[in-house]
Each structure stands twice: as structure tokens, then as C-alpha cells.
Amino acid sequence: MIKQEEKKLFIETLGCQMNDTDSQHIISELKEHKNYSVTNDMEEADLIIINTCSVREKPVSKLFSEIGQFNKKKKKSAKIGVCGCTASHLGSDIMKRAPYVDFVLGARNISKIKDIIDTKGAVEIDIDYDDSTYQFAASGMNLYKTSVNISIGCDKECTYCIVPATRGDEISIPPEMIVMQIEKDAKNGAKEVTLLGQNVNSYGRRFSDKRAKTNFTKLLQEVSKIEGIERIRFTSPHPLHMDDEFIEEFARNPKISKCIHMPLQSGSTKVLKAMKRGYTKEWFLNRAKKIRDLVPEVRITTDIIVAFPGETQEDFEDTLDVINQVKFDQIFNFKYSPRPNTQALELKDKEISDEIGSARLIEVIELHKLHQSELMNPNIGKIVSVLFETLKPNGEVSGFTDNYCQVFVKGSDELLGRIVDVKITSASRTAFKGEVVN
Ligand code: 5AD
Ligand code: SF4
């Protein structure tokens, strides 16, 4: 067989970690089947891909100005493709607005990448497409940590969220495929794996074949048996599915990293109901307390949306109350952004002014800053185990603790890929400095 001429791929990834893995899959498929290698220089690329996010409005408007720039500066023969969630939701409208786009490939259709790049004008955005059993080409990268999708799509109907409309129904990837993928990555040096899905702890309810149901706790137990994997992380779990069995496994299993994302969204039971989150303020507090009681060193992170339509001052104070009680280690804050194809659009007459939204956002950020110092400072002097992964030009090496806080030490590349004891010497609001303990 004649080897194809080597070509260059420039890929930009926006949005969540699932988009990061989708981009990895695009890269490995194009490398294996079309002899592409990645470049960081858009102007020398033969193929330019932008893997998009549509969760909030801002990234969508940014997309068009960005691909306009790409079109001006690219090599004449270079193709442009738009992939991901905005591709799913805008489809061929993307080409109407930007006729120089060569193809549009929706999230959940990523396995078609090697064929679509040669089909000018193609639009593949089927949200019922099932590539849950597609075997993507191996990335071949030697990484200390890896990420593996465990499901595609989302069955929830959170009323603010566009994801079910862009990624379709939830289908779990068969456990044996997940385990095989992680085993391969572990052989290539991965010590840590992150299991990814829109809703990881509803894993195992529906597969594309007729196999028996399973659950996330059982998957965690299977992944724990993989030789070489020392840390297991996952995102995002849904607070509604944090049953006792799951929390007890989280606490008991030494391979599970003691950092958990608990997306609160709102602390008001009334707003949670309007968001169709399926839990109450009390349920959330009860789950967080159970986790903290069983795992005192746990770090809890969250997502919060302020100014959801109809959110009163009293509702907002419920959110502040939960923040005060749980004391999150990290908060991803968002101001509500109305999205197409979502039920919350029906609440248009209850929308909150931008001014109030911004003020509430600032209040959350300021409150959280107080908690961060309170949570970080008591760690000074403690010994923690750190998986080192990056050598910086200033001679510092950085890595993460088991409960996923970033740590910087002076050191060399000898530390990379190793799990080492470190004494914490100082703390900022978001990271530690420390010294390796011999
Ligand atoms: N407006 C603001 N934030 C949103 N998110 C999802 N949809 C919206 C929206 N319409 C946030 C949620 C979710 C995170 C990934 O993005 O907090 O957990
Ligand atoms: Fe969106 Fe809710 Fe699904 Fe998360 S669980 S992706 S917020 S619908």
C-alpha cells in the first residue's frame, strides 16, 4: 500500500472534558487512517477543526468570529471543519453563515471523522447515532493520566441545558471496552484514569445491545482491578444518583481519588424543581454530609447557576446557605444563559436582569474566596502523595494530590509520572507549594 503524504491538523477544543476526549479521538483516527499529525500553527495546517461547545451562548458567538479569522489566514487549500455540540445544534446553518466551512460533524458522530473530511459540504449531526461500541484508534501517547468515555448522551431533562439536544439519549459503553482501553493506557504508563460522561453515576442502564443492566459502583470496582492504575477519577456525577452504595464505595476504595464533583446548580428547592434536577436542598446537604463524614480529607467541587428565571433573593440566599454549609473547594460559577431547545425558555417572563445576575455571581465568588483560604491553610505542614506530571521552565514540577489539589515543588523531570510524598510548605487559595520528602 502506498503511504499517504503526511498532512497537518490544527485542532482547537472548547468546552468540557468530553470534548477533550472527542478531540483526542479525532486526532488518533486521522493519524491512523489519514496520516495527519498535529500542528500548533494554524497557518501551516491542511485541515483546521474546531470542536465546539454550546452550553452557554458566549462560546457560540465566538465561534463565527474565530472561523472567520481562520479562513482569512489559512493556507488556500486547507479545509475547515466544525465539530461538537454547536455543530449538532446549528447543523447546515453553520455553512449558511460561513460558506467556507467544508464539513459539520456533530458530537456523537465523531467516529465518522475519517470519511467526512473528504466530503465537501457534508453535515453529519444525527443525535440518535450510536458510536458507543466504535473502537477508536489508539492515541499511542505515553501519558501519566488518561480519560475514557463511559457513556454518550444524557437522559436528564435539566430545563436550562442544551446537552440532551446536542448529544442525544444516554447509552453506556460496554464495561469490557472501557476496561480494555484503560488496560492499554496503563501499559503505556498511565497511573490515573478519569471516567467521563454527562452523568457518570447513571452508568449501566442502557447499552446498545441487549445485555443486563449494571451500575457505576460495579464499574468502579472493575476499573480498580486494572494493574498499574493507582487513581480513579470521574466526572460528572449527578447528586441525585449518589446513593449510599456509591458513597460507601467512594469512601472505601483506596484507588478512588478523594475529590468529588457535586453539581449543585441551585440551593433552593423551588429553583431545583424548576430546573428539574430531581433533588432538594436537604438531599444535597445530606449527601455532602455523608461524604464528608466518611472521607474527612475529601475535596468537593461544584457548578452553580445564578439568576435562573424566577430566582428570588430568598432562593439565592438558599444557594449561599448551601455554599456556607458545604464549603466547596472549587466552584464553577455561571450566570444563567438562555439556550435554544431548552424548557427554561418558557420562563422568559421570569428572567432576571443581567445586573442582578452579575451581582449574585460576584457574591458567590467572594464568599467562596473566604472558604478557600479556610480550607487550604490547615494543610500546611501535612505530608501528601502527589502524582507529578509537568515540568515547568522555572524548574518547578507540578502534580496533583490524591484529593486533586495542585502542588508545586522544586525538582527535575525525574519526578514525572511518579507518586511521591510531599510536605506542604505554603498554600494559596488554589494550590500548594511543597518539598519532596525522602
Ligand atoms: N446557563 C448557564 N450555565 C449552564 N450550564 C449548563 N447550561 C447552562 C445554561 N443554560 C452549566 C451547569 C453545568 C455546567 C457544565 O454548565 O452548571 O453543570
Ligand atoms: Fe445537562 Fe442536566 Fe444532562 Fe448535566 S445532567 S448534561 S446539566 S441535562
Short mmCIF file of C-alpha atoms and ligand atoms in Angstrom, two decimals:
data_model
loop_
_atom_site.label_atom_id
_atom_site.label_comp_id
_atom_site.label_asym_id
_atom_site.label_seq_id
_atom_site.Cartn_x
_atom_site.Cartn_y
_atom_site.Cartn_z
CA MET A 1 0.00 0.00 0.00
CA ILE A 2 1.31 3.46 -0.89
CA LYS A 3 1.72 5.57 2.22
CA GLN A 4 -0.31 8.79 2.08
CA GLU A 5 1.55 12.06 2.17
CA GLU A 6 1.82 13.44 5.71
CA LYS A 7 -0.60 16.29 6.41
CA LYS A 8 -1.02 18.72 9.26
CA LEU A 9 -4.03 19.02 11.53
CA PHE A 10 -4.75 22.08 13.67
CA ILE A 11 -7.47 21.42 16.24
CA GLU A 12 -8.99 23.79 18.77
CA THR A 13 -11.10 22.38 21.56
CA LEU A 14 -13.65 24.37 23.53
CA GLY A 15 -15.89 23.27 26.40
CA CYS A 16 -15.88 20.22 28.61
CA GLN A 17 -13.64 17.22 29.15
CA MET A 18 -15.83 15.10 26.89
CA ASN A 19 -14.87 17.43 24.07
CA ASP A 20 -11.22 16.92 25.02
CA THR A 21 -11.57 13.15 24.59
CA ASP A 22 -13.56 13.61 21.38
CA SER A 23 -10.67 15.72 20.07
CA GLN A 24 -8.19 13.02 21.11
CA HIS A 25 -10.28 10.52 19.15
CA ILE A 26 -10.30 12.83 16.11
CA ILE A 27 -6.52 13.14 16.31
CA SER A 28 -5.89 9.41 16.63
CA GLU A 29 -8.37 8.46 13.89
CA LEU A 30 -6.84 10.95 11.45
CA LYS A 31 -3.34 9.89 12.38
CA GLU A 32 -4.05 6.19 11.90
CA HIS A 33 -6.19 6.36 8.77
CA LYS A 34 -5.18 9.59 7.00
CA ASN A 35 -1.56 10.21 8.07
CA TYR A 36 -2.24 13.51 9.83
CA SER A 37 -0.03 14.89 12.56
CA VAL A 38 -0.94 17.75 14.88
CA THR A 39 0.43 21.25 14.45
CA ASN A 40 0.01 24.24 16.76
CA ASP A 41 0.40 26.61 13.82
CA MET A 42 -2.95 27.14 12.13
CA GLU A 43 -1.33 28.78 9.11
CA GLU A 44 0.59 25.64 8.11
CA ALA A 45 -2.36 23.27 8.62
CA ASP A 46 -4.03 21.30 5.81
CA LEU A 47 -7.05 20.69 7.99
CA ILE A 48 -8.47 23.01 10.66
CA ILE A 49 -11.00 21.65 13.12
CA ILE A 50 -12.82 23.49 15.84
CA ASN A 51 -14.51 21.28 18.39
CA THR A 52 -17.29 23.42 19.82
CA CYS A 53 -19.39 23.84 22.95
CA SER A 54 -22.91 25.24 23.10
CA VAL A 55 -23.68 25.07 26.82
CA ARG A 56 -23.64 28.86 27.13
CA GLU A 57 -24.18 31.48 24.48
CA LYS A 58 -20.77 33.17 24.54
CA PRO A 59 -18.72 30.36 23.00
CA VAL A 60 -21.23 30.09 20.14
CA SER A 61 -20.87 33.72 19.10
CA LYS A 62 -17.10 33.42 19.48
CA LEU A 63 -17.11 30.52 17.05
CA PHE A 64 -18.10 32.53 14.00
CA SER A 65 -15.59 35.31 14.56
CA GLU A 66 -12.92 32.68 15.11
CA ILE A 67 -13.56 30.59 11.99
CA GLY A 68 -13.73 33.87 10.02
CA GLN A 69 -10.18 34.58 11.19
CA PHE A 70 -9.06 31.04 10.35
CA ASN A 71 -10.47 31.43 6.86
CA LYS A 72 -8.53 34.65 6.28
CA LYS A 73 -5.19 33.29 7.49
CA LYS A 74 -5.24 29.64 6.48
CA LYS A 75 -3.38 28.01 3.57
CA LYS A 76 -5.52 28.32 0.47
CA SER A 77 -6.01 24.57 0.12
CA ALA A 78 -6.75 24.00 3.83
CA LYS A 79 -10.16 22.65 4.82
CA ILE A 80 -12.19 23.82 7.82
CA GLY A 81 -14.46 21.51 9.83
CA VAL A 82 -16.79 22.37 12.73
CA CYS A 83 -17.38 19.52 15.20
CA GLY A 84 -19.02 19.13 18.62
CA CYS A 85 -22.19 20.42 20.26
CA THR A 86 -22.65 23.61 18.21
CA ALA A 87 -22.25 21.52 15.08
CA SER A 88 -25.12 19.31 16.36
CA HIS A 89 -27.39 22.19 17.16
CA LEU A 90 -26.76 24.53 14.21
CA GLY A 91 -26.04 21.90 11.54
CA SER A 92 -26.12 23.24 7.99
CA ASP A 93 -26.88 26.77 9.27
CA ILE A 94 -23.15 26.93 10.02
CA MET A 95 -22.42 26.72 6.30
CA LYS A 96 -25.08 29.31 5.54
CA ARG A 97 -23.33 31.76 7.87
CA ALA A 98 -19.81 30.65 6.97
CA PRO A 99 -19.88 29.14 3.43
CA TYR A 100 -16.15 28.38 3.51
CA VAL A 101 -16.72 25.65 6.14
CA ASP A 102 -16.10 22.29 4.44
CA PHE A 103 -17.94 19.94 6.82
CA VAL A 104 -20.00 19.86 10.00
CA LEU A 105 -19.75 16.86 12.33
CA GLY A 106 -21.93 16.70 15.45
CA ALA A 107 -20.97 15.38 18.89
CA ARG A 108 -21.79 11.68 18.94
CA ASN A 109 -20.83 11.33 15.25
CA ILE A 110 -17.09 11.66 15.84
CA SER A 111 -16.38 8.11 14.60
CA LYS A 112 -17.27 9.33 11.07
CA ILE A 113 -14.35 11.78 11.01
CA LYS A 114 -12.06 9.85 8.63
CA ASP A 115 -14.72 9.77 5.90
CA ILE A 116 -16.23 13.21 6.34
CA ILE A 117 -13.02 15.16 5.82
CA ASP A 118 -13.09 14.19 2.13
CA THR A 119 -16.76 15.01 1.58
CA LYS A 120 -17.09 18.71 0.83
CA GLY A 121 -20.34 20.14 2.22
CA ALA A 122 -21.13 17.10 4.41
CA VAL A 123 -23.27 17.61 7.52
CA GLU A 124 -23.46 14.65 9.93
CA ILE A 125 -25.37 15.58 13.07
CA ASP A 126 -27.63 12.61 13.82
CA ILE A 127 -28.23 12.71 17.58
CA ASP A 128 -29.53 9.13 17.54
CA TYR A 129 -26.28 7.88 16.01
CA ASP A 130 -24.73 5.26 18.27
CA ASP A 131 -20.96 5.03 18.26
CA SER A 132 -20.86 3.59 21.77
CA THR A 133 -19.15 0.43 20.52
CA TYR A 134 -16.86 2.04 17.96
CA GLN A 135 -13.23 1.18 18.57
CA PHE A 136 -11.31 4.43 18.13
CA ALA A 137 -7.67 4.24 17.03
CA ALA A 138 -5.23 4.15 19.96
CA SER A 139 -3.73 7.51 20.84
CA GLY A 140 -0.29 5.91 21.29
CA MET A 141 0.64 8.70 23.66
CA ASN A 142 2.59 7.98 26.76
CA LEU A 143 0.62 9.86 29.36
CA TYR A 144 0.62 9.63 33.14
CA LYS A 145 -3.09 10.13 33.10
CA THR A 146 -5.79 9.19 30.67
CA SER A 147 -9.51 9.85 30.16
CA VAL A 148 -12.05 7.36 28.92
CA ASN A 149 -15.65 7.96 27.93
CA ILE A 150 -18.01 5.58 29.72
CA SER A 151 -21.24 6.80 28.16
CA ILE A 152 -22.53 9.06 25.45
CA GLY A 153 -25.51 11.44 25.66
CA CYS A 154 -27.69 12.37 28.61
CA ASP A 155 -31.17 11.17 29.64
CA LYS A 156 -31.86 14.03 32.04
CA GLU A 157 -34.00 16.99 31.14
CA CYS A 158 -32.46 19.78 33.20
CA THR A 159 -34.51 22.67 31.88
CA TYR A 160 -31.58 25.05 31.25
CA CYS A 161 -29.38 22.54 29.45
CA ILE A 162 -28.88 22.12 25.72
CA VAL A 163 -26.79 18.95 26.05
CA PRO A 164 -29.60 16.37 25.67
CA ALA A 165 -30.47 18.13 22.37
CA THR A 166 -26.87 18.06 21.10
CA ARG A 167 -25.63 14.72 22.44
CA GLY A 168 -28.86 12.71 22.40
CA ASP A 169 -30.02 9.87 24.64
CA GLU A 170 -27.68 8.23 27.09
CA ILE A 171 -26.03 4.97 26.05
CA SER A 172 -23.38 3.29 28.17
CA ILE A 173 -20.20 2.00 26.62
CA PRO A 174 -19.77 -1.74 27.38
CA PRO A 175 -17.62 -2.29 30.51
CA GLU A 176 -15.26 -4.67 28.72
CA MET A 177 -14.43 -1.96 26.15
CA ILE A 178 -13.78 0.56 28.91
CA VAL A 179 -11.56 -1.88 30.80
CA MET A 180 -9.66 -2.84 27.65
CA GLN A 181 -8.98 0.80 26.81
CA ILE A 182 -7.72 1.57 30.32
CA GLU A 183 -5.55 -1.57 30.35
CA LYS A 184 -3.89 -0.38 27.14
CA ASP A 185 -3.31 3.10 28.55
CA ALA A 186 -1.95 1.63 31.80
CA LYS A 187 0.55 -0.44 29.77
CA ASN A 188 1.64 2.83 28.13
CA GLY A 189 2.35 4.37 31.53
CA ALA A 190 -0.98 5.83 32.72
CA LYS A 191 -1.33 5.77 36.51
CA GLU A 192 -4.56 7.76 36.67
CA VAL A 193 -7.79 7.45 34.73
CA THR A 194 -10.76 9.81 34.57
CA LEU A 195 -14.07 8.18 33.66
CA LEU A 196 -16.15 10.62 31.65
CA GLY A 197 -19.83 11.04 30.91
CA GLN A 198 -22.52 13.71 31.20
CA ASN A 199 -23.90 11.74 34.07
CA VAL A 200 -21.44 9.04 35.10
CA ASN A 201 -23.29 7.59 38.06
CA SER A 202 -26.32 6.63 35.99
CA TYR A 203 -23.93 4.30 34.12
CA GLY A 204 -25.18 0.88 33.05
CA ARG A 205 -28.89 1.46 32.48
CA ARG A 206 -28.89 1.17 28.69
CA PHE A 207 -26.41 -0.40 26.27
CA SER A 208 -26.65 -0.60 22.53
CA ASP A 209 -27.02 -4.40 22.78
CA LYS A 210 -29.50 -6.23 24.97
CA ARG A 211 -27.16 -7.03 27.84
CA ALA A 212 -28.16 -6.93 31.51
CA LYS A 213 -28.07 -3.60 33.34
CA THR A 214 -25.23 -2.82 35.67
CA ASN A 215 -24.24 0.28 37.67
CA PHE A 216 -21.46 2.77 38.22
CA THR A 217 -20.33 1.29 41.53
CA LYS A 218 -19.71 -2.07 39.82
CA LEU A 219 -17.79 -0.33 37.03
CA LEU A 220 -15.60 1.41 39.62
CA GLN A 221 -14.85 -1.96 41.19
CA GLU A 222 -13.86 -3.42 37.80
CA VAL A 223 -11.62 -0.46 36.93
CA SER A 224 -9.94 -0.73 40.36
CA LYS A 225 -8.65 -4.19 39.43
CA ILE A 226 -6.62 -2.88 36.48
CA GLU A 227 -2.93 -3.31 37.13
CA GLY A 228 -0.94 -0.07 37.07
CA ILE A 229 -3.92 2.23 37.66
CA GLU A 230 -3.46 3.85 41.03
CA ARG A 231 -6.00 6.66 40.88
CA ILE A 232 -9.52 6.73 39.52
CA ARG A 233 -11.39 9.96 38.96
CA PHE A 234 -14.75 10.59 37.32
CA THR A 235 -16.85 13.45 36.11
CA SER A 236 -19.65 14.43 36.26
CA PRO A 237 -21.69 12.52 38.77
CA HIS A 238 -25.27 13.66 39.47
CA PRO A 239 -26.17 14.35 43.13
CA LEU A 240 -29.50 12.54 42.64
CA HIS A 241 -27.73 9.23 41.95
CA MET A 242 -25.33 9.47 44.89
CA ASP A 243 -26.89 6.56 46.75
CA ASP A 244 -25.35 5.03 49.89
CA GLU A 245 -23.78 2.17 47.93
CA PHE A 246 -21.96 4.66 45.68
CA ILE A 247 -20.80 6.92 48.52
CA GLU A 248 -19.59 3.94 50.56
CA GLU A 249 -17.59 2.63 47.58
CA PHE A 250 -16.15 6.12 47.09
CA ALA A 251 -15.04 6.16 50.73
CA ARG A 252 -13.81 2.56 50.97
CA ASN A 253 -11.96 2.11 47.68
CA PRO A 254 -8.37 3.35 48.09
CA LYS A 255 -7.91 3.75 44.33
CA ILE A 256 -10.69 6.32 44.03
CA SER A 257 -9.32 9.86 44.18
CA LYS A 258 -10.92 11.67 47.11
CA CYS A 259 -12.20 14.60 45.11
CA ILE A 260 -15.80 14.66 44.00
CA HIS A 261 -17.76 17.00 41.78
CA MET A 262 -21.27 17.61 43.14
CA PRO A 263 -23.01 19.99 40.71
CA LEU A 264 -25.44 21.84 42.98
CA GLN A 265 -26.77 24.34 40.36
CA SER A 266 -29.03 25.97 42.99
CA GLY A 267 -29.54 25.68 46.74
CA SER A 268 -33.25 26.49 46.51
CA THR A 269 -35.59 23.51 46.36
CA LYS A 270 -38.05 25.65 44.40
CA VAL A 271 -35.45 26.54 41.76
CA LEU A 272 -34.13 22.96 41.68
CA LYS A 273 -37.68 21.86 40.88
CA ALA A 274 -37.94 24.43 38.07
CA MET A 275 -34.59 23.15 36.79
CA LYS A 276 -35.92 19.52 37.02
CA ARG A 277 -32.83 18.44 38.94
CA GLY A 278 -34.75 15.78 40.85
CA TYR A 279 -33.34 16.53 44.36
CA THR A 280 -33.98 19.04 47.14
CA LYS A 281 -31.68 21.31 49.12
CA GLU A 282 -31.91 18.84 52.03
CA TRP A 283 -30.98 15.83 49.88
CA PHE A 284 -27.91 17.63 48.58
CA LEU A 285 -26.82 18.67 52.10
CA ASN A 286 -27.41 15.16 53.38
CA ARG A 287 -25.27 13.61 50.59
CA ALA A 288 -22.46 16.13 51.09
CA LYS A 289 -22.50 15.49 54.85
CA LYS A 290 -22.37 11.72 54.39
CA ILE A 291 -19.37 12.09 52.06
CA ARG A 292 -17.56 14.44 54.47
CA ASP A 293 -18.30 12.20 57.46
CA LEU A 294 -16.90 9.13 55.72
CA VAL A 295 -14.00 10.90 53.97
CA PRO A 296 -12.74 13.83 56.08
CA GLU A 297 -9.98 14.72 53.58
CA VAL A 298 -12.42 14.90 50.64
CA ARG A 299 -12.41 17.91 48.32
CA ILE A 300 -15.84 18.78 46.97
CA THR A 301 -16.26 20.88 43.82
CA THR A 302 -19.47 22.17 42.31
CA ASP A 303 -21.25 24.03 39.50
CA ILE A 304 -23.64 26.86 40.35
CA ILE A 305 -26.01 28.74 38.07
CA VAL A 306 -27.20 32.09 39.42
CA ALA A 307 -30.19 34.08 38.17
CA PHE A 308 -32.16 31.14 36.81
CA PRO A 309 -35.57 32.55 35.74
CA GLY A 310 -37.71 33.18 38.82
CA GLU A 311 -34.79 33.05 41.30
CA THR A 312 -35.76 35.41 44.15
CA GLN A 313 -33.38 36.91 46.71
CA GLU A 314 -34.61 34.26 49.15
CA ASP A 315 -33.81 31.48 46.65
CA PHE A 316 -30.37 32.94 46.10
CA GLU A 317 -29.81 33.01 49.86
CA ASP A 318 -30.56 29.28 49.92
CA THR A 319 -27.68 28.85 47.46
CA LEU A 320 -25.40 30.91 49.72
CA ASP A 321 -26.57 28.84 52.68
CA VAL A 322 -25.57 25.57 50.96
CA ILE A 323 -22.21 27.11 50.00
CA ASN A 324 -21.71 28.10 53.65
CA GLN A 325 -22.63 24.66 54.95
CA VAL A 326 -20.73 22.52 52.43
CA LYS A 327 -17.71 24.81 51.95
CA PHE A 328 -16.80 23.78 48.41
CA ASP A 329 -13.15 23.56 47.46
CA GLN A 330 -13.85 24.84 43.98
CA ILE A 331 -16.93 26.44 42.43
CA PHE A 332 -17.57 26.80 38.71
CA ASN A 333 -19.98 29.75 38.59
CA PHE A 334 -22.30 30.57 35.75
CA LYS A 335 -24.90 33.19 35.09
CA TYR A 336 -27.97 31.61 33.54
CA SER A 337 -27.77 31.77 29.75
CA PRO A 338 -30.99 31.03 27.79
CA ARG A 339 -30.33 28.26 25.27
CA PRO A 340 -32.30 27.07 22.24
CA ASN A 341 -34.23 23.79 22.55
CA THR A 342 -34.48 24.04 26.34
CA GLN A 343 -37.61 24.05 28.51
CA ALA A 344 -36.47 27.04 30.57
CA LEU A 345 -37.14 29.27 27.55
CA GLU A 346 -40.81 29.02 28.56
CA LEU A 347 -39.90 31.01 31.70
CA LYS A 348 -38.86 34.01 29.63
CA ASP A 349 -41.17 36.37 31.52
CA LYS A 350 -39.40 35.41 34.78
CA GLU A 351 -35.88 36.14 33.54
CA ILE A 352 -33.63 38.01 36.00
CA SER A 353 -31.88 41.20 34.93
CA ASP A 354 -28.26 40.98 33.91
CA GLU A 355 -27.35 43.43 36.65
CA ILE A 356 -28.80 41.26 39.41
CA GLY A 357 -27.23 38.18 37.79
CA SER A 358 -23.77 39.77 37.80
CA ALA A 359 -24.14 40.96 41.42
CA ARG A 360 -25.13 37.44 42.54
CA LEU A 361 -22.21 35.95 40.67
CA ILE A 362 -19.80 38.29 42.46
CA GLU A 363 -21.37 37.45 45.82
CA VAL A 364 -20.80 33.72 45.22
CA ILE A 365 -17.20 34.33 44.16
CA GLU A 366 -16.42 36.49 47.22
CA LEU A 367 -17.98 34.05 49.68
CA HIS A 368 -16.10 31.18 48.09
CA LYS A 369 -12.77 33.02 48.39
CA LEU A 370 -13.21 33.12 52.18
CA HIS A 371 -13.80 29.39 52.26
CA GLN A 372 -10.83 28.61 50.04
CA SER A 373 -8.35 30.16 52.46
CA GLU A 374 -10.10 28.46 55.38
CA LEU A 375 -9.82 25.08 53.64
CA MET A 376 -6.30 25.39 52.27
CA ASN A 377 -4.29 26.86 55.17
CA PRO A 378 -4.71 23.97 57.69
CA ASN A 379 -2.88 21.71 55.21
CA ILE A 380 0.44 23.49 55.71
CA GLY A 381 2.88 21.04 57.31
CA LYS A 382 0.97 17.93 56.18
CA ILE A 383 2.50 15.15 54.07
CA VAL A 384 0.53 14.33 50.93
CA SER A 385 1.13 11.99 48.00
CA VAL A 386 1.48 13.73 44.65
CA LEU A 387 1.42 12.36 41.10
CA PHE A 388 3.82 14.63 39.22
CA GLU A 389 3.06 15.38 35.60
CA THR A 390 4.50 18.70 34.35
CA LEU A 391 7.97 20.22 34.39
CA LYS A 392 7.83 24.00 34.17
CA PRO A 393 10.52 26.21 32.59
CA ASN A 394 11.25 27.80 36.00
CA GLY A 395 12.45 24.46 37.42
CA GLU A 396 9.23 23.66 39.27
CA VAL A 397 7.42 20.39 38.84
CA SER A 398 3.67 20.26 39.33
CA GLY A 399 1.28 17.49 40.09
CA PHE A 400 -1.89 16.69 42.00
CA THR A 401 -2.62 15.26 45.42
CA ASP A 402 -4.92 12.28 45.77
CA ASN A 403 -7.78 14.69 46.53
CA TYR A 404 -6.83 16.65 43.44
CA CYS A 405 -5.23 19.83 44.62
CA GLN A 406 -2.33 21.16 42.59
CA VAL A 407 1.13 21.12 44.18
CA PHE A 408 4.38 22.75 43.01
CA VAL A 409 7.85 21.65 44.15
CA LYS A 410 11.40 22.40 43.04
CA GLY A 411 12.63 19.36 41.14
CA SER A 412 13.54 17.74 37.86
CA ASP A 413 11.94 15.52 35.22
CA GLU A 414 12.89 12.52 37.37
CA LEU A 415 9.70 13.19 39.31
CA LEU A 416 7.44 12.96 36.27
CA GLY A 417 4.98 10.08 36.31
CA ARG A 418 5.83 9.14 39.90
CA ILE A 419 3.66 9.29 43.01
CA VAL A 420 5.82 10.87 45.70
CA ASP A 421 5.35 12.11 49.30
CA VAL A 422 5.47 15.88 49.62
CA LYS A 423 5.43 18.12 52.69
CA ILE A 424 3.24 21.19 52.12
CA THR A 425 5.09 24.39 52.96
CA SER A 426 2.64 27.08 51.83
CA ALA A 427 -0.83 27.48 50.36
CA SER A 428 -2.53 29.92 48.02
CA ARG A 429 -6.29 29.81 47.54
CA THR A 430 -5.98 27.21 44.78
CA ALA A 431 -2.61 25.44 45.05
CA PHE A 432 0.15 24.33 47.42
CA LYS A 433 3.90 24.66 47.38
CA GLY A 434 5.89 21.88 48.98
CA GLU A 435 9.08 19.87 49.33
CA VAL A 436 9.67 16.26 48.34
CA VAL A 437 10.10 14.06 51.42
CA ASN A 438 12.74 11.36 51.04
N1 5AD B 1 -26.70 28.64 31.57
C1 5AD B 1 -25.69 28.70 32.47
N2 5AD B 1 -24.98 27.65 32.86
C2 5AD B 1 -25.28 26.44 32.30
N3 5AD B 1 -24.77 25.22 32.47
C3 5AD B 1 -25.41 24.36 31.67
N4 5AD B 1 -26.34 25.00 30.97
C4 5AD B 1 -26.31 26.32 31.33
C5 5AD B 1 -27.03 27.46 30.98
N5 5AD B 1 -28.02 27.42 30.10
C6 5AD B 1 -23.71 24.94 33.45
C7 5AD B 1 -24.20 23.95 34.52
C8 5AD B 1 -23.49 22.69 34.16
C9 5AD B 1 -22.19 23.22 33.59
C10 5AD B 1 -21.44 22.26 32.75
O1 5AD B 1 -22.61 24.32 32.79
O2 5AD B 1 -23.79 24.43 35.77
O3 5AD B 1 -23.27 21.85 35.28
FE1 SF4 B 2 -27.28 18.92 31.13
FE2 SF4 B 2 -28.53 18.02 33.33
FE3 SF4 B 2 -27.58 16.27 31.48
FE4 SF4 B 2 -25.84 17.64 33.01
S1 SF4 B 2 -27.38 16.15 33.75
S2 SF4 B 2 -25.73 17.33 30.77
S3 SF4 B 2 -26.88 19.59 33.28
S4 SF4 B 2 -29.24 17.76 31.19
#
